[in-house]
Tab-separated table of C-alpha atoms in Angstrom:
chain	number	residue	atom	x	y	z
A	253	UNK	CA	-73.460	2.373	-26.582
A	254	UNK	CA	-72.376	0.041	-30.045
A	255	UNK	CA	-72.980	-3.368	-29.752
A	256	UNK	CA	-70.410	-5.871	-30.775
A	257	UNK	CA	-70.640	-9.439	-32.021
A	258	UNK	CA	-68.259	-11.909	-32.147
A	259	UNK	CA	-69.761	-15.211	-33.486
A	260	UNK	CA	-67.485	-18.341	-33.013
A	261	UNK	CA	-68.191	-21.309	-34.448
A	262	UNK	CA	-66.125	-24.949	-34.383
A	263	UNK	CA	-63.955	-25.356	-37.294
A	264	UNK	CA	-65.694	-27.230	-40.011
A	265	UNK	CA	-63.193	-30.266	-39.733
A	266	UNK	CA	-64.394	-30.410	-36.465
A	267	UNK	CA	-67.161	-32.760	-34.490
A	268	UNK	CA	-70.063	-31.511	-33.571
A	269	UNK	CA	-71.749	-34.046	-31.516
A	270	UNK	CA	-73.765	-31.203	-29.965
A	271	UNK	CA	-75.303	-30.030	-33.092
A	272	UNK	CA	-75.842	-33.399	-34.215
A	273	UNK	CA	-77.854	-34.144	-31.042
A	274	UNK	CA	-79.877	-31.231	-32.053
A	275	UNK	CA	-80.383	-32.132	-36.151
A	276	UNK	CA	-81.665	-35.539	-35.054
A	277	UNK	CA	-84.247	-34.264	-32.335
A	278	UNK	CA	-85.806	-32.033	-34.802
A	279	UNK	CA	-87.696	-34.424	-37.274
A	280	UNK	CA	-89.081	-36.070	-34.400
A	281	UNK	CA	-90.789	-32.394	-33.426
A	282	UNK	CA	-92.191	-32.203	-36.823
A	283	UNK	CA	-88.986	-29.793	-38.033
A	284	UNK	CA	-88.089	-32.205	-41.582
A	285	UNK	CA	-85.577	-31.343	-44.326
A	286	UNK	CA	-82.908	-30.591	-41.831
A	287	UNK	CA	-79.738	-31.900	-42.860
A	288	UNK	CA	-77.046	-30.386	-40.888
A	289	UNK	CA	-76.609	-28.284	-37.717
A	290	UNK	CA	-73.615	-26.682	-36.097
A	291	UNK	CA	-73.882	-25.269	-32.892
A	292	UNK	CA	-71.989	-22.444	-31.859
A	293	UNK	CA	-71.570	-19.439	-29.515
A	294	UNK	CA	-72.861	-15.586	-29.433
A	295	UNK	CA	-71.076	-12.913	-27.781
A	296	UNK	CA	-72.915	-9.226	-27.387
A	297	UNK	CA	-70.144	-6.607	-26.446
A	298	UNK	CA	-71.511	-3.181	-25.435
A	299	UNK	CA	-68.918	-1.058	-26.185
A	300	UNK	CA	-68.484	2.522	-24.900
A	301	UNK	CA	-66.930	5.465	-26.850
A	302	UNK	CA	-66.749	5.336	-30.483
A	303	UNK	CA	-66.455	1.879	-32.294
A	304	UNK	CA	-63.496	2.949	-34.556
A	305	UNK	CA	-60.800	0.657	-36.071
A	306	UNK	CA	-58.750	0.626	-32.963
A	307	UNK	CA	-61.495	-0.452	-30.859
A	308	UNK	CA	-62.241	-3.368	-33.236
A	309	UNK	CA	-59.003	-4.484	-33.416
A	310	UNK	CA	-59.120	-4.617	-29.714
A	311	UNK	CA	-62.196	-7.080	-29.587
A	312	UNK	CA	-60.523	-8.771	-32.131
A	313	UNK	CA	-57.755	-9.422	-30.223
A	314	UNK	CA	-59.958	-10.673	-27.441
A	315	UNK	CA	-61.759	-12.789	-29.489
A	316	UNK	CA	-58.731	-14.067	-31.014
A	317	UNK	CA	-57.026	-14.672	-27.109
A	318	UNK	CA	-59.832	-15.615	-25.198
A	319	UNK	CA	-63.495	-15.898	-26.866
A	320	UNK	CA	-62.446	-18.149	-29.444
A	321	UNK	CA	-59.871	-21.363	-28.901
A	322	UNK	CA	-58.624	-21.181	-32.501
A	323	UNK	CA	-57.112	-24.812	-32.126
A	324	UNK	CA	-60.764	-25.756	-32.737
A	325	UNK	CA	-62.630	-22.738	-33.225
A	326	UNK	CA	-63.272	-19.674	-36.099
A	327	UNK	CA	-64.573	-16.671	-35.113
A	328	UNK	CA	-66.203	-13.737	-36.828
A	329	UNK	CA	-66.573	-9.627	-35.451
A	330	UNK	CA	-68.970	-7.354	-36.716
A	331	UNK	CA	-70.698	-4.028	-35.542
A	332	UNK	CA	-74.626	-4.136	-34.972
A	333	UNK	CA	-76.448	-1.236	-36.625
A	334	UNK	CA	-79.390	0.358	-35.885
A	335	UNK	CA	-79.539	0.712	-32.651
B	255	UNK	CA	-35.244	-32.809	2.541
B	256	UNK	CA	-37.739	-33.686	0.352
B	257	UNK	CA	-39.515	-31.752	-2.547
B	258	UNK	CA	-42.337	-29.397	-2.409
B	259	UNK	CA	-45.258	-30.224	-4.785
B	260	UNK	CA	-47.836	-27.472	-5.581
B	261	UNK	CA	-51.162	-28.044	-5.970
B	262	UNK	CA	-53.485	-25.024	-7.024
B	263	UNK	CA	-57.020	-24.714	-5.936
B	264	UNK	CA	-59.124	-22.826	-8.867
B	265	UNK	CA	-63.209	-21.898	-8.072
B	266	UNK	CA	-64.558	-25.204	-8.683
B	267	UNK	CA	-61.655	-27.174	-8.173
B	268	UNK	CA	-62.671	-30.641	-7.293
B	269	UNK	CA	-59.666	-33.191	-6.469
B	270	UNK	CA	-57.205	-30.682	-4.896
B	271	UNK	CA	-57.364	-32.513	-1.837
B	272	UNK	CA	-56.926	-35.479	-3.421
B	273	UNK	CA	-54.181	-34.640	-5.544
B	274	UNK	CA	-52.467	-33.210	-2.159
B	275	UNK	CA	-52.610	-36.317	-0.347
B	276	UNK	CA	-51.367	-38.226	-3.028
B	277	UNK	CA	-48.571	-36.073	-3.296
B	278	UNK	CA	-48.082	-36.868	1.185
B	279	UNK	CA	-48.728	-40.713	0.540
B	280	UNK	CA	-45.595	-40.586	-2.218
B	281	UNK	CA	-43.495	-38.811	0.799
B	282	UNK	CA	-43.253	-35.086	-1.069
B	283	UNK	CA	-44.486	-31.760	1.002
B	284	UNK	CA	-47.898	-30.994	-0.191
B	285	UNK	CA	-48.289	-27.638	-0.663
B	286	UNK	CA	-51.487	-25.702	-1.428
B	287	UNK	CA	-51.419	-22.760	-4.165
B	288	UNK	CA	-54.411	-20.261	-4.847
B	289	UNK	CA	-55.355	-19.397	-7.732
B	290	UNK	CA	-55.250	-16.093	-7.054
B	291	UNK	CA	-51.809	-15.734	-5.650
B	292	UNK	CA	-48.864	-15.313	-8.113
B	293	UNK	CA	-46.454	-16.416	-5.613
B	294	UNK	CA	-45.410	-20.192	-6.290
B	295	UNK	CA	-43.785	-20.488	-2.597
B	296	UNK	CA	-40.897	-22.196	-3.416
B	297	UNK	CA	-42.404	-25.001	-4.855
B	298	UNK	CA	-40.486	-27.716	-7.098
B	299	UNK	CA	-43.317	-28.758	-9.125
B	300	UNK	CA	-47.179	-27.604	-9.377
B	301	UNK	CA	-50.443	-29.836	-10.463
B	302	UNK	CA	-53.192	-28.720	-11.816
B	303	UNK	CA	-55.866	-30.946	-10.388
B	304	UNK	CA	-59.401	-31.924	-11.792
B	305	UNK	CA	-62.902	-30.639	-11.314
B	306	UNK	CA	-64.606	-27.561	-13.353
B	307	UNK	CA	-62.781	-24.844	-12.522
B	308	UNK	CA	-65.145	-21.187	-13.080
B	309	UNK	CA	-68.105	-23.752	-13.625
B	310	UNK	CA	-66.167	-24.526	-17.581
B	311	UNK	CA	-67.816	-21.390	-18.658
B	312	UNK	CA	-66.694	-20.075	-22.082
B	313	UNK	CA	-64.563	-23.079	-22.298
B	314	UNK	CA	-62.983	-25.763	-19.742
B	315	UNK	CA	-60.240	-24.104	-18.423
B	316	UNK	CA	-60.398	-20.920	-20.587
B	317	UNK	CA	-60.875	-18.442	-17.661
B	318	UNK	CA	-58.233	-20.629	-15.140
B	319	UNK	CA	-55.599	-20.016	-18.112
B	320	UNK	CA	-55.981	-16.337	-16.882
B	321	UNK	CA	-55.299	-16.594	-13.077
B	322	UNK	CA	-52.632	-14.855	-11.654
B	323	UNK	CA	-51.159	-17.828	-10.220
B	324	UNK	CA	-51.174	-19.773	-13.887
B	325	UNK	CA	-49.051	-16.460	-15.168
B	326	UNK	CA	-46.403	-17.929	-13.068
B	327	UNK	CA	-46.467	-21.255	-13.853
B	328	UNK	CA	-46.669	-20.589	-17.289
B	329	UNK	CA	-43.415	-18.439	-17.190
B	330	UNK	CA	-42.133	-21.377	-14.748
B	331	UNK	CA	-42.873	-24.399	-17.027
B	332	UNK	CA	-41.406	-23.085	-20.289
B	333	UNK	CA	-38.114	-22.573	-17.874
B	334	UNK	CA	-38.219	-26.719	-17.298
B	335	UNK	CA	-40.304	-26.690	-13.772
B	336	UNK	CA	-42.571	-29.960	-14.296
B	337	UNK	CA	-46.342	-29.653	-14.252
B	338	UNK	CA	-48.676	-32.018	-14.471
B	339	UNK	CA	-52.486	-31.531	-15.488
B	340	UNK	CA	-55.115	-33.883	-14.123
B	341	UNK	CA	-58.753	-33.788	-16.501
B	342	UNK	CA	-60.121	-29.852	-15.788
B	343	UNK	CA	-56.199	-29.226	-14.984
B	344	UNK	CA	-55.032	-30.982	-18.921
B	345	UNK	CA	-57.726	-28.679	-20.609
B	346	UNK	CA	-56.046	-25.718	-18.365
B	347	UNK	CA	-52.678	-26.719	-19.922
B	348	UNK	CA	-54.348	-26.830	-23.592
B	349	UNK	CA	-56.118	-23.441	-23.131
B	350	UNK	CA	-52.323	-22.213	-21.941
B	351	UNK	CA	-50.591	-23.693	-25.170
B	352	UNK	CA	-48.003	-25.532	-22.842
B	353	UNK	CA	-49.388	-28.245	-24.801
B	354	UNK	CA	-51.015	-28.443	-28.104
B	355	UNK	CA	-54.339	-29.744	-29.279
B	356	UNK	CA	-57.858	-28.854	-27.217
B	357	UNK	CA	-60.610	-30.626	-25.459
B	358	UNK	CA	-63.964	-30.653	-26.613
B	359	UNK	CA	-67.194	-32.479	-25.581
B	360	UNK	CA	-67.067	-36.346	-25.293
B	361	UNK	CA	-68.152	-37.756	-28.677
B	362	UNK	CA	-71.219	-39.440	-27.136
B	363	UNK	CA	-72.197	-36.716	-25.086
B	364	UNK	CA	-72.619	-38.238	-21.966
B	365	UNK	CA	-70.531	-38.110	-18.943
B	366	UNK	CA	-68.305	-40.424	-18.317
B	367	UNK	CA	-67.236	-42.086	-14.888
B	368	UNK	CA	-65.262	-45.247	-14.825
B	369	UNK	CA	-61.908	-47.460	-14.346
B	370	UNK	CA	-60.047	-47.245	-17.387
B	371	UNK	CA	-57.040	-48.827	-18.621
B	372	UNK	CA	-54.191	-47.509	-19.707
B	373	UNK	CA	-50.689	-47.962	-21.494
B	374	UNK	CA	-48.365	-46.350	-20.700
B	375	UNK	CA	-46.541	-44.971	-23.867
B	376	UNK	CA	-43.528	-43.077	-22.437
B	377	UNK	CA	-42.096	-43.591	-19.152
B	378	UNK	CA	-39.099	-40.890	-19.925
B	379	UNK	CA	-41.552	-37.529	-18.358
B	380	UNK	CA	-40.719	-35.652	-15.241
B	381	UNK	CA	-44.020	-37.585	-14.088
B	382	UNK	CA	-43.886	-41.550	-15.610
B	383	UNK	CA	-40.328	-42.493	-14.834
B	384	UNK	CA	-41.312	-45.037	-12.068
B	385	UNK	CA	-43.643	-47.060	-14.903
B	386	UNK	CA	-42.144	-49.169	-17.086
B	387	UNK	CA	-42.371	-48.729	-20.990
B	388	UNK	CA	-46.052	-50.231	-22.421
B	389	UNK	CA	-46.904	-50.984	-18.669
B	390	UNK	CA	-50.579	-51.295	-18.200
B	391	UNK	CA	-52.782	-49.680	-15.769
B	392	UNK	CA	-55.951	-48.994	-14.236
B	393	UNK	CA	-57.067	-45.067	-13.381
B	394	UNK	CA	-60.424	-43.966	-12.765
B	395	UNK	CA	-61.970	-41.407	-15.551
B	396	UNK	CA	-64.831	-38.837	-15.093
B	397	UNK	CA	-65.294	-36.040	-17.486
B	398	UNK	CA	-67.275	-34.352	-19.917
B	399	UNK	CA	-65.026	-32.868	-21.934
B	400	UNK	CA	-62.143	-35.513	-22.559
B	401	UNK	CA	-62.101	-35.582	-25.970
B	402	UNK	CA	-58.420	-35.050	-26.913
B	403	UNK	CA	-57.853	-33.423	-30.669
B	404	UNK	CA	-55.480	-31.444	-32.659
B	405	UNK	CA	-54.520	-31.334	-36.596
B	406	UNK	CA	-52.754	-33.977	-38.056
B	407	UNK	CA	-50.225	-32.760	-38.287
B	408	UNK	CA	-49.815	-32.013	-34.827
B	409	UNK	CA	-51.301	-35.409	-33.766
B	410	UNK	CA	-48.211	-36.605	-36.316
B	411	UNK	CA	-45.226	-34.621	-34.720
B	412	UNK	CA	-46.651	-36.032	-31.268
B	413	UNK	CA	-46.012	-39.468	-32.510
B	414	UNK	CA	-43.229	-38.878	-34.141
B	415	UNK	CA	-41.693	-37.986	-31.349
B	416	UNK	CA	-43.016	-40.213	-28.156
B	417	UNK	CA	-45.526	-37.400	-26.433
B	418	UNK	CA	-48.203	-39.371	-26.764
B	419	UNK	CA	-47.785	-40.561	-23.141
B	420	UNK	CA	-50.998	-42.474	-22.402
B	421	UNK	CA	-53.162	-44.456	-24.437
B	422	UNK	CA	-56.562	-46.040	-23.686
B	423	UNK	CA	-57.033	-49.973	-23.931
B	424	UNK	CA	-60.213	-51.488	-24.252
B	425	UNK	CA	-61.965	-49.072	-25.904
B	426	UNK	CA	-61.688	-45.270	-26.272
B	427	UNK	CA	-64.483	-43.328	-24.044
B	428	UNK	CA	-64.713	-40.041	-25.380
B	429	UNK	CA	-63.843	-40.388	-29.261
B	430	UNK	CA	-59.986	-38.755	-28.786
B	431	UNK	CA	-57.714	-38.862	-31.612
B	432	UNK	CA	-55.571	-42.086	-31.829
B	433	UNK	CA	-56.853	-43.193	-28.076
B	434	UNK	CA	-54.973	-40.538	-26.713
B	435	UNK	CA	-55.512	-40.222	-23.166
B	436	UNK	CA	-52.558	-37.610	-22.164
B	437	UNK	CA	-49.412	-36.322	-23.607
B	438	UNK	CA	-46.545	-34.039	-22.884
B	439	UNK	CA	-44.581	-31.454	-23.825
B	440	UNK	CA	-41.405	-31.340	-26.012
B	441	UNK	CA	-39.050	-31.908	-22.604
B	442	UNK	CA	-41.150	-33.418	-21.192
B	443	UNK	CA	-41.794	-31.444	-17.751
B	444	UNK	CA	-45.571	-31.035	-18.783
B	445	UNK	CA	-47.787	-33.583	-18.670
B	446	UNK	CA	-51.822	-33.806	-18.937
B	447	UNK	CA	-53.657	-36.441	-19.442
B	448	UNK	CA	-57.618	-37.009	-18.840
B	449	UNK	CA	-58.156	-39.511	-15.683
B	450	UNK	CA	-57.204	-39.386	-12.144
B	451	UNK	CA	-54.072	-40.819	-11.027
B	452	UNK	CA	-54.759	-38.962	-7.287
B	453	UNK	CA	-58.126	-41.418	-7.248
B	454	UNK	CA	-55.840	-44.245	-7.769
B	455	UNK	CA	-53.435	-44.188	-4.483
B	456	UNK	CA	-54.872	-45.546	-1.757
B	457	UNK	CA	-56.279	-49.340	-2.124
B	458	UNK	CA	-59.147	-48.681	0.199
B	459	UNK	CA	-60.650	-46.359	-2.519
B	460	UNK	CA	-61.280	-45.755	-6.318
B	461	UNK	CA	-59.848	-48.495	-8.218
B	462	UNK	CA	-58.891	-50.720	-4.885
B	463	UNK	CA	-55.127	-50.247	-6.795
B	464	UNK	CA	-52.524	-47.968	-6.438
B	465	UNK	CA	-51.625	-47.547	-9.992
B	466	UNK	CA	-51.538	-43.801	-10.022
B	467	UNK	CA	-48.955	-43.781	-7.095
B	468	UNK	CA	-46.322	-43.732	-10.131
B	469	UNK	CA	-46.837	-40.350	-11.058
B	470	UNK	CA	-46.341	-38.639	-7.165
B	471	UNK	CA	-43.197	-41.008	-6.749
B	472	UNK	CA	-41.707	-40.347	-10.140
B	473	UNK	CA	-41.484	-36.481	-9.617
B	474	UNK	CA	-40.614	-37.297	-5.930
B	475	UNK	CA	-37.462	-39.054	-7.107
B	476	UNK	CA	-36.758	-36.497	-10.126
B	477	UNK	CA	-36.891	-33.951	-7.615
B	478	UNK	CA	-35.119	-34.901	-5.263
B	479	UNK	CA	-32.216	-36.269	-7.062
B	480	UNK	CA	-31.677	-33.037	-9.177
C-alpha cells in the first residue's frame, strides 16, 4: 500500500502557545540557538489501489473538510516514496 | 403547551444533564437527543452542551461536526431553528461553520475553571432576550480550548453588526480576540459562547446565582410565543 501525508500546520498569523512552550524548554535541556518553533500535526494515510490524481484529490478533499480547520490551519499532501 | 428543548448527548459529553435541567427549571420539556440519531423528535430548539466530546481528538468538536444527529441540525439551523452552543458545544458550532472564527488552545495553556463575568453585548438572540442590553453577569468557565479567533475582517463584520454577544470583564482568560466570550449568527438563532450558563441556575450550586437562567427562559418565551 502508498502512504499518504498530509502535514497541517497553524497559519503563520496564528498563536502558537504550544510551540512556544516547547522553544523555551529547550535551552534549559542544553538545545541553544533555537529561535522559533511551531507545532503542528502528522497524518500517515495508507492508501489502497493506485495513488493516481483522483485518489489525491480525494485526500485532499479530506484534508481540506476534516484534517485541517482552514479558519486557522494550512495543510500540505504529498506521496511517500520508497516504500 | 410549552416548548421542547433538545439537548444532544455526544461520547464525552459532560453537562448534558445539566443543560437538561436547566432547560426543566426555566419550565420548557427537556428532551434528550443522541448523537447518533438523525431524528430531532419534534424539538423547537437543540443545545449543544459542554464537555469533550470524542475525547477533542483531531480538533474540539471536529469529529461531533460529523454526527448524524448534527446533519440535522445543521440543515435545521440555517432554516431559523435556534441553537445554542455551550464551551465543547461553541467549538462544535465553529467546526460546523454555523458560526465563523475557531477555537484554539487557551493562550496560557493552562486550564481554566472559574466565575467569570460577563456583559452582555446583545440581548436581541433567540437565547439573550430576557437580559437587558450591557447587563452584567456572573457564569462559571472551564475549558481548555476557549480561545475565540477569526480574521479581522471577520472579527470586524461581527462588530459591525452586534454578534459579538458576550464579552469578558475583568480580564480576558484565554487570550480571545476583543474579549470575546460568545457570538451569534447573522439572525441570530445560533448562539455559542465559552462558559456555562446550565452551571449558573440553581443558587445552591456553581456561582450561588442564577444568572444563566436568562438563556433557558429567553428561548422558553421565544418559543412559545411564535
Amino acid at each position: 500500500m502508498a502512504r499518504v501525508v498530509v502535514d497541517v500546520m497553524l497559519k503563520p498569523e496564528i498563536l502558537d502557545p504550544q510551540g512556544q512552550a516547547v522553544q523555551r524548554a529547550l535551552p534549559r535541556l542544553g538545545f541553544e540557538g533555537i529561535a522559533d518553533v511551531r507545532q503542528g500535526k502528522r497524518f500517515e494515510l495508507e492508501v489502497e489501489g493506485p495513488v493516481d490524481a483522483a485518489a489525491l484529490a480525494r485526500i485532499h478533499q479530506a484534508a481540506e473538510t476534516f484534517l485541517a480547520n482552514t479558519v486557522i490551519e494550512d495543510f500540505t499532501v504529498h506521496v511517500e516514496e520508497g516504500q | 403547551m410549552t416548548a421542547r428543548v433538545g439537548v444532544v448527548t455526544f461520547p464525552g459529553s459532560l453537562d448534558d444533564r445539566d443543560a437538561l435541567r436547566a432547560v426543566k427549571l426555566a419550565g420548557a420539556e427537556p428532551v434528550a437527543l443522541w448523537h447518533r440519531d438523525k431524528d430531532l423528535h419534534q424539538v423547537d430548539a437543540v443545545v449543544l452542551p459542554g464537555g469533550f466530546s470524542y475525547g477533542d481528538y483531531l480538533r474540539a468538536g471536529a469529529i461531533s461536526r460529523f454526527s448524524p444527529v448534527m446533519e440535522t441540525i445543521i440543515e435545521q439551523a440555517r432554516g431559523g431553528m435556534p441553537v445554542l452552543g455551550i464551551c465543547n458545544g461553541f467549538q462544535v458550532l465553529t467546526e460546523s461553520h454555523l458560526l465563523p472564527g475557531a477555537m484554539l488552545r487557551n493562550n496560557h495553556l493552562h486550564f481554566v475553571c472559574k466565575d467569570q463575568k460577563l456583559r452582555v453585548e446583545n440581548n436581541g438572540t433567540a437565547w439573550t432576550s430576557d437580559y437587558a442590553p450591557g447587563q452584567e453577569i456572573m457564569i462559571p468557565l472551564k475549558n481548555m480550548d476557549g480561545r475565540f479567533t477569526a480574521d479581522r475582517r471577520t472579527i470586524d463584520e461581527l462588530e459591525a453588526e452586534g454578534r459579538v454577544v458576550f464579552r469578558y470583564l475583568d480580564g480576558n482568560p484565554n487570550g480571545s480576540i476583543d474579549d470575546i466570550a460568545g457570538i451569534t449568527n447573522a439572525a441570530g438563532n445560533v448562539v455559542g459562547l465559552m462558559p456555562h450558563p446550565e452551571h449558573a441556575v440553581d443558587p445552591i450550586v456553581g456561582t450561588g446565582g442564577t444568572d444563566g437562567t436568562g438563556f433557558f427562559t429567553s428561548i422558553l418565551k421565544r418559543l412559545v410565543n411564535a
